[in-house]
Coordinates of N, CA, C and O in Angstrom, one line a residue:
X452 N 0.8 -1.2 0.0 CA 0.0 0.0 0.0 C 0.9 1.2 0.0 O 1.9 1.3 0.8
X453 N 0.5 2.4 -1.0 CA 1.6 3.5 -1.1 C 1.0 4.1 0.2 O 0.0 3.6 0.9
X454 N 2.1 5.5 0.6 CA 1.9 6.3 1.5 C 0.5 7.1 1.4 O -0.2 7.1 2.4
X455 N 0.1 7.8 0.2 CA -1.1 7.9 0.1 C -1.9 7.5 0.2 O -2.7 8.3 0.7
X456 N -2.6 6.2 0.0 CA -3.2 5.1 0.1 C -3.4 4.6 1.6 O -4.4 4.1 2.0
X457 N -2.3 4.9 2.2 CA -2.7 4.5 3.8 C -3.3 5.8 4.2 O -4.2 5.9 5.0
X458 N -2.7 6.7 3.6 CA -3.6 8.3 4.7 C -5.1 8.2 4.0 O -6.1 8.4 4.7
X459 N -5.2 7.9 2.7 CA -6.7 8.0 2.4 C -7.6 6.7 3.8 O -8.6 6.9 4.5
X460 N -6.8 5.8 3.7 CA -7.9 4.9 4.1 C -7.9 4.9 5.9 O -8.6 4.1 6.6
X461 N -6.9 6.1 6.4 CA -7.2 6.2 7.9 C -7.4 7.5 7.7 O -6.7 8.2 8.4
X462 N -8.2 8.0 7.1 CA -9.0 9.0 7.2 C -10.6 8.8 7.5 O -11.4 9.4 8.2
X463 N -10.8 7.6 6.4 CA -12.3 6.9 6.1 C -12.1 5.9 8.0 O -13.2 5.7 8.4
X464 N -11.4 5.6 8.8 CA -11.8 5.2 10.0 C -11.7 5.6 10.7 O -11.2 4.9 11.5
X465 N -12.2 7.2 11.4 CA -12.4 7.4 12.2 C -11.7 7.0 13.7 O -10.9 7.7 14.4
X466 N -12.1 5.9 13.9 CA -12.1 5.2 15.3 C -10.6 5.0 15.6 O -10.0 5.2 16.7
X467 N -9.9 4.4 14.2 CA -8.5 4.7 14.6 C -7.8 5.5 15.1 O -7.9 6.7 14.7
X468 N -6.7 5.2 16.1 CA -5.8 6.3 16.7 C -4.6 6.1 15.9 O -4.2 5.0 15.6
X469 N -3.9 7.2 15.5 CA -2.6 7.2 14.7 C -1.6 8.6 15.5 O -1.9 9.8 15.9
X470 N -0.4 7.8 15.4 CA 0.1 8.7 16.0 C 1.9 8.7 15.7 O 2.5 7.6 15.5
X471 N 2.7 10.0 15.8 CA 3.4 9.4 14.6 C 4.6 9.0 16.4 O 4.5 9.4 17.5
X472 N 5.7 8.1 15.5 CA 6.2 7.4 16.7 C 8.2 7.8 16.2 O 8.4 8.1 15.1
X473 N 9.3 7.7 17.0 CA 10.2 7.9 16.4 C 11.2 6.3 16.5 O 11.4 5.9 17.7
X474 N 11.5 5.7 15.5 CA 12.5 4.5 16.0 C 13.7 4.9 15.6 O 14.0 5.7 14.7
X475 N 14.8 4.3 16.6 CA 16.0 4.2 16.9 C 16.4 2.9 16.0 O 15.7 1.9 15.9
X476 N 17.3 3.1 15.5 CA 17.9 2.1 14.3 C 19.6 2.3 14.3 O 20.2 2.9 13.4
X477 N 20.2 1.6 15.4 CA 21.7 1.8 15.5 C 22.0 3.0 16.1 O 22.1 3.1 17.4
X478 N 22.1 4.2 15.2 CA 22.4 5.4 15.6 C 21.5 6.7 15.0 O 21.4 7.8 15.4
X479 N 20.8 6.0 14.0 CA 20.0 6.9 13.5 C 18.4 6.9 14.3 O 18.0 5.9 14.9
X480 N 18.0 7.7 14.0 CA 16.4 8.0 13.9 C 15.5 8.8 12.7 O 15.4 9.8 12.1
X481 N 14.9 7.3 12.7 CA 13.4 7.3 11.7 C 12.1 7.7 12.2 O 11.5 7.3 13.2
X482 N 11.9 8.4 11.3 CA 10.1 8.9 11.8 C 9.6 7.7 11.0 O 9.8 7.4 9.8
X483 N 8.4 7.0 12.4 CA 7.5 6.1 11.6 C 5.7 6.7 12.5 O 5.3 7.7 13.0
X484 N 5.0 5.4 12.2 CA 3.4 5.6 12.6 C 3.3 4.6 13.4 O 4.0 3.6 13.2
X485 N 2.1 4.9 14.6 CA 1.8 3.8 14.9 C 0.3 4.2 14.6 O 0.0 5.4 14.4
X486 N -0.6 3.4 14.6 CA -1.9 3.2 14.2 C -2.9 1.6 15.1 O -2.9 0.4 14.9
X487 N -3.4 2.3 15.8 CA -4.1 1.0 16.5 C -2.8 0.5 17.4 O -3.5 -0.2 18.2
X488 N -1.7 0.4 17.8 CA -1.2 -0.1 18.1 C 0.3 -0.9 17.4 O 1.1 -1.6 18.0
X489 N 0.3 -0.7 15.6 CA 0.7 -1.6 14.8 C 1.6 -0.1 14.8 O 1.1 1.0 15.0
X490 N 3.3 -0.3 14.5 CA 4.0 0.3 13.9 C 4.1 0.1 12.6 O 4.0 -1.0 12.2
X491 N 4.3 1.1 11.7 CA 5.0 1.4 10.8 C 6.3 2.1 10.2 O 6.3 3.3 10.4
X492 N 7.1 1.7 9.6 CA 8.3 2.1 9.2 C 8.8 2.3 7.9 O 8.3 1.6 7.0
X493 N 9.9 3.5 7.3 CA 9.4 3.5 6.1 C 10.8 2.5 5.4 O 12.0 2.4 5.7
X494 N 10.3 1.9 4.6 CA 11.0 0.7 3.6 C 12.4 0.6 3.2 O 13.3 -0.2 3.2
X495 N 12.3 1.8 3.0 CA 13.4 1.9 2.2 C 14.8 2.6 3.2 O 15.9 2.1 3.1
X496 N 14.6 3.7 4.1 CA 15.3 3.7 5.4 C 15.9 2.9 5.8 O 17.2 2.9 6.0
X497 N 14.8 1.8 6.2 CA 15.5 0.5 7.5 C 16.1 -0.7 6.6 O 16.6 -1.7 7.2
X498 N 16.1 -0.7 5.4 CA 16.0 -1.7 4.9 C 18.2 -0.8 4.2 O 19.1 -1.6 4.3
X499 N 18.4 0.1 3.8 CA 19.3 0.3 3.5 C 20.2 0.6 4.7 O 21.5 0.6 4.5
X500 N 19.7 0.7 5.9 CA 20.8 0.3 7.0 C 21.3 -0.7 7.3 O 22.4 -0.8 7.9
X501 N 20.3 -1.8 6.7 CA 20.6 -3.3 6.8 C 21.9 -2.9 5.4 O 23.0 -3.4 5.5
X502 N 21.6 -2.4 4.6 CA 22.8 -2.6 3.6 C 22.1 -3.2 2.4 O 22.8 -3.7 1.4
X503 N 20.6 -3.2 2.5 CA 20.1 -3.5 1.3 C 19.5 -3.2 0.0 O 18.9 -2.1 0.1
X504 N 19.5 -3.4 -0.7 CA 18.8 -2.4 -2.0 C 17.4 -3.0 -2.1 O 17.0 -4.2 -1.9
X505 N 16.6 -1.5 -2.5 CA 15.5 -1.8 -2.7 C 14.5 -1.4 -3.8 O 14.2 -0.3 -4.1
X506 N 13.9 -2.7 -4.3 CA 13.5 -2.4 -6.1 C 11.3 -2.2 -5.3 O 10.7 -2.7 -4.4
X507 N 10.9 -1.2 -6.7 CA 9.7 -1.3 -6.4 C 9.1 -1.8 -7.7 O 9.7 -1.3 -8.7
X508 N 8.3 -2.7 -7.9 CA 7.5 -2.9 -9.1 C 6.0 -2.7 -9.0 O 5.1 -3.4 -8.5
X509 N 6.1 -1.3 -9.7 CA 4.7 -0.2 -9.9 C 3.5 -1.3 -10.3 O 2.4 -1.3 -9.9
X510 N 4.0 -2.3 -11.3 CA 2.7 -3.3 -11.9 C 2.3 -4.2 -10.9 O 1.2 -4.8 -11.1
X511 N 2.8 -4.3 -10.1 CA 2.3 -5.4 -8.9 C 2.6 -4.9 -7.3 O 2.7 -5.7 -6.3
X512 N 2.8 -3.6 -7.2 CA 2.8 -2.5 -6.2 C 3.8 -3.6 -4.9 O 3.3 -4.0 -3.9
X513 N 4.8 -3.7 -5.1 CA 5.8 -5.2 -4.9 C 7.0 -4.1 -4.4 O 7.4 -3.1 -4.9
X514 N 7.3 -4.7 -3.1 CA 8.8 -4.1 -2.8 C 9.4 -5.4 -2.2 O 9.0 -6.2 -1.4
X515 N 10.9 -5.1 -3.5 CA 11.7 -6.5 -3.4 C 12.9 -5.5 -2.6 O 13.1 -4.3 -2.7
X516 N 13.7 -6.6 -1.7 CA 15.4 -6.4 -0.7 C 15.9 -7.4 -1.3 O 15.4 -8.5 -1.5
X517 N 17.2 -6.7 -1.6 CA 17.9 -7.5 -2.2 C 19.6 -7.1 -1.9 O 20.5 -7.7 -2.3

């Protein structure tokens, strides 16, 4: 789900609590969300601290680490 696509559809609920959260990753700090209780993080951030590359494919809305 793109980043738009999540704000459209916690807009349509109401009831949800969203709230934005900061994670610690080694030495850095990432702004993520938490929502209901579920964090979120953004992909491409956490995933290149690991040292990884990261491909999106738009036709199947697909994020590959590699």
């Amino acid at each position: 789900m793109e980043l738009n696509e999540l704000k459209k559809s916690n807009e349509k609920k109401e009831s949800e609590e969203m709230q934005k959260v900061n994670i610690i990753a080694g030495t850095k700090l990432i702004d993520g969300v938490n929502i209901n209780g579920v964090t979120y993080a953004p992909v491409r951030e956490l995933s290149e601290l690991l040292g990884k590359k990261v491909e999106w494919d738009q036709k199947t809305s697909t994020v590959t680490l590699k």
